[in-house]
Short mmCIF file of C-alpha atoms in Angstrom, two decimals:
data_model
loop_
_atom_site.label_atom_id
_atom_site.label_comp_id
_atom_site.label_asym_id
_atom_site.label_seq_id
_atom_site.Cartn_x
_atom_site.Cartn_y
_atom_site.Cartn_z
CA MET A 27 112.42 24.30 188.75
CA LYS A 28 112.05 20.84 187.24
CA GLN A 29 112.25 17.96 189.70
CA VAL A 30 113.85 14.74 188.44
CA GLY A 31 115.11 11.49 189.88
CA SER A 32 118.18 11.01 192.01
CA GLY A 33 121.54 11.72 190.37
CA GLU A 34 123.79 9.02 188.92
CA LYS A 35 127.58 8.98 188.90
CA ASN A 36 129.09 10.67 185.87
CA ASP A 37 132.16 9.00 184.35
CA GLY A 38 133.57 12.24 182.92
CA ALA A 39 135.97 14.73 184.43
CA THR A 40 135.46 15.38 188.13
CA ILE A 41 136.10 18.66 189.91
CA THR A 42 136.02 18.96 193.68
CA ALA A 43 135.23 22.43 194.97
CA SER A 44 135.85 22.93 198.66
CA LYS A 45 133.64 25.70 200.00
CA PHE A 46 132.63 26.48 196.41
CA LEU A 47 131.17 29.99 196.09
CA ASN A 48 132.05 30.59 199.72
CA SER A 49 131.76 34.14 201.03
CA THR A 50 134.00 34.61 204.05
CA SER A 51 133.63 38.33 204.69
CA ARG A 52 131.30 41.26 204.22
CA SER A 53 133.32 42.68 201.34
CA ASN A 54 134.53 39.79 199.23
CA VAL A 55 133.13 36.89 197.27
CA ILE A 56 135.65 34.08 197.03
CA VAL A 57 135.13 31.55 194.26
CA GLU A 58 137.46 28.59 194.52
CA CYS A 59 137.67 25.37 192.52
CA SER A 60 140.35 23.02 191.30
CA LYS A 61 140.49 21.49 187.85
CA GLN A 62 141.25 17.97 186.80
CA ASN A 63 141.75 16.09 183.52
CA GLY A 64 142.33 19.30 181.57
CA ASP A 65 138.83 20.64 182.22
CA PHE A 66 138.21 24.31 181.51
CA LEU A 67 137.31 26.93 184.10
CA PRO A 68 135.31 30.11 183.53
CA GLU A 69 136.74 33.61 183.51
CA ASN A 70 136.47 34.80 187.09
CA ILE A 71 136.24 38.60 187.44
CA ALA A 72 136.11 40.69 190.62
CA LEU A 73 133.95 43.64 189.53
CA ARG A 74 134.04 45.34 192.93
CA PRO A 75 134.46 44.14 196.52
CA GLY A 76 131.51 41.86 197.15
CA LEU A 77 130.54 41.36 193.49
CA ARG A 78 132.03 38.76 191.18
CA MET A 79 131.17 37.72 187.62
CA MET A 80 131.97 34.36 186.03
CA ILE A 81 131.83 34.12 182.22
CA PHE A 82 131.58 30.63 180.71
CA ASN A 83 132.57 30.53 177.05
CA HIS A 84 134.36 27.37 175.94
CA THR A 85 133.86 23.85 174.67
CA ARG A 86 134.23 21.04 177.20
CA PRO A 87 135.60 17.81 175.70
CA GLY A 88 133.95 15.43 178.17
CA ASN A 89 131.27 15.11 180.82
CA PHE A 90 131.54 17.31 183.90
CA ARG A 91 130.90 16.43 187.54
CA MET A 92 131.65 18.75 190.45
CA ALA A 93 131.11 18.30 194.17
CA TYR A 94 130.51 21.56 196.04
CA GLU A 95 130.12 22.72 199.61
CA ILE A 96 128.83 26.12 200.67
CA GLU A 97 129.04 27.45 204.23
CA HIS A 98 128.46 31.23 204.04
CA ALA A 99 126.65 31.71 200.74
CA PRO A 100 126.59 34.62 198.32
CA LEU A 101 123.39 35.51 196.49
CA GLY A 102 123.75 34.25 192.93
CA PHE A 103 122.16 35.00 189.55
CA SER A 104 123.13 32.34 186.99
CA PHE A 105 122.16 32.68 183.31
CA ASN A 106 122.54 29.46 181.32
CA LEU A 107 122.89 29.78 177.54
CA SER A 108 123.97 26.39 176.30
CA GLN A 109 123.83 23.34 178.54
CA ASN A 110 121.51 20.98 180.33
CA ILE A 111 122.68 20.99 183.94
CA ARG A 112 121.71 18.65 186.77
CA LEU A 113 122.10 19.83 190.38
CA THR A 114 121.87 17.65 193.46
CA LEU A 115 121.16 19.76 196.56
CA ASN A 116 121.65 18.66 200.18
CA GLY A 117 121.26 20.83 203.24
CA GLY A 118 119.07 23.50 204.70
CA GLY A 119 117.12 20.96 206.71
CA LYS A 120 115.63 19.35 203.60
CA ASN A 121 116.05 15.97 201.99
CA ARG A 122 118.13 15.68 198.87
CA GLU A 123 116.68 17.37 195.79
CA VAL A 124 117.73 16.84 192.18
CA VAL A 125 116.79 19.60 189.73
CA GLU A 126 117.55 20.33 186.09
CA ARG A 127 118.39 23.57 184.31
CA SER A 128 117.93 24.01 180.57
CA PRO A 129 119.48 26.50 178.13
CA GLY A 130 117.63 29.79 178.51
CA ASP A 131 117.05 29.41 182.26
CA VAL A 132 118.10 31.84 184.99
CA LEU A 133 118.61 30.69 188.56
CA VAL A 134 118.39 33.04 191.53
CA ALA A 135 119.86 31.21 194.51
CA TYR A 136 120.96 31.71 198.09
CA LEU A 137 122.19 28.40 199.49
CA PRO A 138 123.84 28.65 202.92
CA ARG A 139 125.11 25.44 204.50
CA THR A 140 124.50 23.43 201.34
CA ARG A 141 126.46 20.73 199.58
CA GLY A 142 125.83 18.65 196.50
CA ILE A 143 126.81 17.78 192.93
CA VAL A 144 126.71 19.68 189.62
CA GLU A 145 126.70 17.55 186.45
CA SER A 146 126.53 18.37 182.75
CA PRO A 147 127.48 16.72 179.44
CA GLY A 148 130.43 17.71 177.30
CA GLY A 149 130.03 20.28 174.57
CA ARG A 150 129.51 24.00 174.34
CA VAL A 151 129.50 25.85 177.68
CA ALA A 152 128.18 29.40 177.63
CA GLY A 153 126.65 31.51 180.35
CA VAL A 154 127.15 34.23 182.96
CA SER A 155 126.90 33.99 186.75
CA LEU A 156 126.88 36.85 189.24
CA TYR A 157 127.67 36.49 192.95
CA PHE A 158 126.95 39.14 195.59
CA THR A 159 127.78 39.09 199.27
CA PRO A 160 124.49 39.66 201.12
CA HIS A 161 125.82 42.93 202.55
CA VAL A 162 126.75 44.37 199.15
CA PHE A 163 123.52 43.20 197.53
CA ARG A 164 121.36 44.83 200.21
CA ASP A 165 123.30 48.09 199.85
CA LEU A 166 122.24 48.35 196.19
CA PHE A 167 118.79 49.49 197.34
CA ARG A 168 117.65 52.47 199.36
CA LYS A 169 114.35 50.67 199.79
CA THR A 170 114.00 46.92 199.40
CA PRO A 171 111.88 45.99 196.34
CA GLU A 172 108.67 44.17 197.19
CA CYS A 173 109.78 41.06 195.28
CA LEU A 174 112.81 40.71 197.59
CA GLU A 175 110.76 41.19 200.74
CA LEU A 176 108.53 38.33 199.57
CA LEU A 177 111.68 36.21 199.30
CA GLY A 178 112.71 37.13 202.84
CA ILE A 179 115.43 39.60 201.82
CA ASN A 180 115.28 42.86 203.77
CA SER A 181 117.77 45.73 203.61
CA CYS A 182 117.58 46.27 207.38
CA ARG A 183 118.71 42.82 208.49
CA ALA A 184 120.84 39.88 207.48
CA LEU A 185 119.63 37.37 204.94
CA PRO A 186 117.79 34.48 206.60
CA GLU A 187 119.37 31.05 206.84
CA LYS A 188 116.60 29.52 204.73
CA ARG A 189 117.58 28.66 201.18
CA LEU A 190 116.40 30.47 198.07
CA PHE A 191 116.29 28.54 194.80
CA ARG A 192 114.17 30.16 192.09
CA GLN A 193 114.47 29.16 188.45
CA SER A 194 112.66 30.31 185.30
CA PRO A 195 113.30 31.00 181.58
CA PHE A 196 114.80 34.42 180.84
CA ASN A 197 113.47 36.79 178.21
CA GLY A 198 114.95 38.43 175.13
CA ASN A 199 116.03 41.59 176.96
CA ILE A 200 118.23 39.54 179.27
CA HIS A 201 119.62 37.60 176.32
CA LEU A 202 120.58 40.90 174.63
CA VAL A 203 122.58 41.99 177.69
CA LEU A 204 124.31 38.60 177.84
CA ARG A 205 125.31 38.98 174.19
CA GLN A 206 126.72 42.44 174.97
CA ILE A 207 128.83 40.92 177.74
CA PHE A 208 130.28 38.32 175.37
CA GLU A 209 130.94 40.97 172.72
CA CYS A 210 132.44 43.56 175.11
CA PRO A 211 134.82 45.73 173.02
CA TYR A 212 136.79 47.15 175.98
CA ARG A 213 139.88 46.07 177.90
CA GLY A 214 141.36 46.59 181.33
CA GLU A 215 139.53 48.86 183.74
CA LEU A 216 137.08 50.02 181.07
CA ARG A 217 136.05 46.38 180.55
CA ARG A 218 135.55 45.91 184.28
CA LEU A 219 133.42 49.06 184.43
CA PHE A 220 131.35 47.92 181.43
CA LEU A 221 130.82 44.44 182.89
CA GLU A 222 129.81 45.84 186.27
CA ALA A 223 127.16 48.01 184.58
CA LYS A 224 125.87 44.99 182.64
CA ALA A 225 125.81 42.88 185.81
CA LEU A 226 123.58 45.42 187.53
CA GLU A 227 121.42 45.65 184.40
CA LEU A 228 120.90 41.88 184.46
CA VAL A 229 119.83 42.04 188.10
CA ALA A 230 117.46 44.94 187.39
CA LEU A 231 115.85 43.06 184.48
CA LYS A 232 115.40 39.90 186.52
CA LEU A 233 114.02 41.71 189.55
CA THR A 234 111.61 43.61 187.27
CA GLU A 235 110.25 40.26 186.08
CA MET A 236 109.82 39.16 189.67
CA GLU A 237 108.30 42.50 190.74
CA ASN A 238 105.72 42.41 187.96
CA GLY A 239 104.92 38.73 188.40
CA LEU A 240 106.08 37.89 184.87
CA GLU A 241 108.15 34.82 185.68
CA THR A 242 105.38 32.28 185.32
CA ASN A 243 104.53 33.67 181.89
CA ALA A 244 108.11 33.98 180.69
CA SER A 245 107.82 30.89 178.50
CA ALA A 246 104.94 31.10 176.02
CA LEU A 247 106.26 28.04 174.19
CA SER A 248 106.84 24.54 175.55
CA HIS A 249 110.34 23.36 176.51
CA ARG A 250 110.29 21.06 173.47
CA GLU A 251 109.44 23.97 171.18
CA LEU A 252 112.12 26.15 172.78
CA ASP A 253 114.66 23.38 172.18
CA ARG A 254 113.69 23.45 168.50
CA ILE A 255 114.19 27.22 168.42
CA ARG A 256 117.68 26.76 169.85
CA GLU A 257 118.42 24.13 167.20
CA ALA A 258 117.23 26.56 164.51
CA ARG A 259 119.56 29.26 165.84
CA HIS A 260 122.45 26.77 165.85
CA THR A 261 121.66 25.98 162.21
CA LEU A 262 121.74 29.67 161.29
CA LEU A 263 125.05 30.28 163.06
CA ALA A 264 126.62 27.25 161.41
CA ARG A 265 125.62 28.46 157.94
CA LEU A 266 126.26 32.22 158.00
CA ASP A 267 127.63 32.18 154.47
CA ASN A 268 124.59 30.39 153.01
CA PRO A 269 121.70 30.27 155.51
CA PRO A 270 118.36 28.57 154.81
CA SER A 271 115.25 30.64 154.17
CA LEU A 272 112.81 31.10 157.03
CA THR A 273 110.51 28.51 155.45
CA VAL A 274 113.30 25.95 155.13
CA LEU A 275 114.59 26.76 158.62
CA SER A 276 111.17 26.20 160.18
CA ARG A 277 110.90 22.88 158.33
CA LEU A 278 114.35 21.79 159.52
CA ALA A 279 113.46 22.72 163.10
CA GLY A 280 110.06 21.05 162.95
CA ILE A 281 108.13 24.14 164.01
CA ASN A 282 105.91 26.55 162.07
CA ARG A 283 107.13 29.98 160.98
CA ASN A 284 105.01 31.97 163.43
CA LYS A 285 106.27 29.99 166.42
CA LEU A 286 109.79 30.15 165.03
CA ASN A 287 109.82 33.95 164.99
CA ARG A 288 107.95 34.17 168.30
CA GLY A 289 110.48 31.83 169.85
CA PHE A 290 113.44 33.83 168.52
CA LYS A 291 111.97 37.02 169.99
CA GLN A 292 111.30 35.28 173.32
CA LEU A 293 114.75 33.69 173.66
CA TYR A 294 116.98 36.14 171.81
CA GLY A 295 115.00 39.39 171.78
CA ASN A 296 114.93 39.56 167.99
CA THR A 297 113.58 37.98 164.82
CA ALA A 298 115.45 35.13 163.15
CA PHE A 299 116.55 37.53 160.40
CA ASN A 300 118.02 40.02 162.87
CA VAL A 301 119.73 37.26 164.87
CA LEU A 302 121.34 36.10 161.61
CA ARG A 303 122.40 39.64 160.65
CA ASN A 304 123.89 40.35 164.08
CA ALA A 305 125.82 37.08 164.05
CA ARG A 306 127.17 37.81 160.56
CA LEU A 307 128.37 41.24 161.58
CA ALA A 308 129.90 39.96 164.83
CA LYS A 309 131.84 37.32 162.88
CA ALA A 310 132.89 39.91 160.29
CA ARG A 311 134.30 42.12 163.05
CA SER A 312 136.14 39.15 164.54
CA LEU A 313 137.66 38.26 161.15
CA LEU A 314 138.74 41.85 160.60
CA GLN A 315 140.43 41.93 164.01
CA GLN A 316 142.04 38.49 163.94
CA THR A 317 142.84 37.63 160.30
CA ASP A 318 144.40 39.20 157.21
CA LEU A 319 141.47 38.37 154.91
CA THR A 320 140.58 41.12 152.46
CA LEU A 321 137.34 42.99 152.99
CA SER A 322 135.78 41.15 150.03
CA GLU A 323 136.81 37.80 151.48
CA VAL A 324 135.33 38.73 154.84
CA ALA A 325 132.08 39.81 153.17
CA PHE A 326 131.71 36.54 151.26
CA SER A 327 132.61 34.40 154.28
CA VAL A 328 129.69 35.83 156.26
CA GLY A 329 127.16 35.76 153.43
CA TYR A 330 127.30 39.26 151.91
CA ASN A 331 127.39 39.49 148.12
CA ASN A 332 129.90 42.33 148.09
CA GLN A 333 131.92 44.53 150.42
CA ALA A 334 129.69 47.56 149.85
CA ASN A 335 126.69 45.78 151.40
CA LEU A 336 128.84 44.63 154.32
CA THR A 337 130.20 48.14 154.87
CA LYS A 338 126.71 49.66 154.92
CA ALA A 339 125.37 47.10 157.42
CA PHE A 340 128.56 47.24 159.51
CA ARG A 341 128.44 51.04 159.85
CA ALA A 342 124.76 50.97 160.81
CA HIS A 343 125.36 48.30 163.47
CA PHE A 344 128.72 49.29 165.00
CA GLY A 345 128.97 52.98 164.10
CA GLN A 346 132.32 52.27 162.39
CA THR A 347 133.37 51.05 158.98
CA PRO A 348 135.21 47.74 158.46
CA LYS A 349 138.26 49.71 157.27
CA THR A 350 138.39 51.51 160.62
CA ILE A 351 138.45 48.18 162.47
CA ARG A 352 141.18 46.89 160.17
CA ARG A 353 143.30 50.05 160.70
CA GLU A 354 143.01 49.59 164.47
CA LYS A 355 144.29 46.02 164.06
CA ILE A 356 147.28 47.24 162.07
CA ILE A 357 148.09 49.91 164.66
CA ARG A 358 147.94 47.39 167.52
CA SER A 359 150.22 44.98 165.63
CA SER A 360 152.83 47.61 164.81
#
């Protein structure tokens, strides 16, 4: 958790959330907020009674400022992929705190009787948040993990009124699960079932870090170096059809090749090459599902020299050929 100075008023869009993330019963998590000035809200999914997922995946045209108030808090796991976020916290018997979250951070928080402000700049918004009622979260475990007992969470009694606010960078395994959530191929109840499984997997991965004392070592590179890794990934994704070589990419990012690959593995669970390949194939699948481009046109638009190379990589990655995906599109449209 990075401590910074007191917050300043943001002139962008303002959202007021009354009893934001307020849990009013043992079986439900209620997430309420109102929007203003055309601001975008996340997808809000009830996975089961007492467990809710919010998926952020849009571009915000202007600055964001939200006032929140929490009375009966859920336990939250928030995974931030894209934005710098400033939080002003009041309550819990403490003076006001202002903290910052960076892309690649996960926040584990339990904030009863807390109010404050969330602020972030305009631009890309991507991330996943999970909210459990205390009752449902405790019932996940037959025996409370040691890491939770150290935090004051015990399966035999209610969560304490003291606040929990624990923030750290997340590793490549967590990033892989987040990517699977964004690329979920299912719909309806099957999608809900898939997302619930991924939500529990995210919690298991995070608690494993805490159990093994890995949080303090989660970031082998400095925040400045990690920012450069994120810039390098943005460069790759913007140039799928003609990406720079690893040498050129490291030069553009201002970081050496070894740190570049180490940073990609740390943040995204893969090498720069594999991140590029996965992004190409994901875009190819999207084009096949949403456009009428020929297979050759799709291949060239994502950087493959011919459709045979795309087909080979596509089958190895998805277990299906591009033609199968295109046939499914035609069937759905008919």
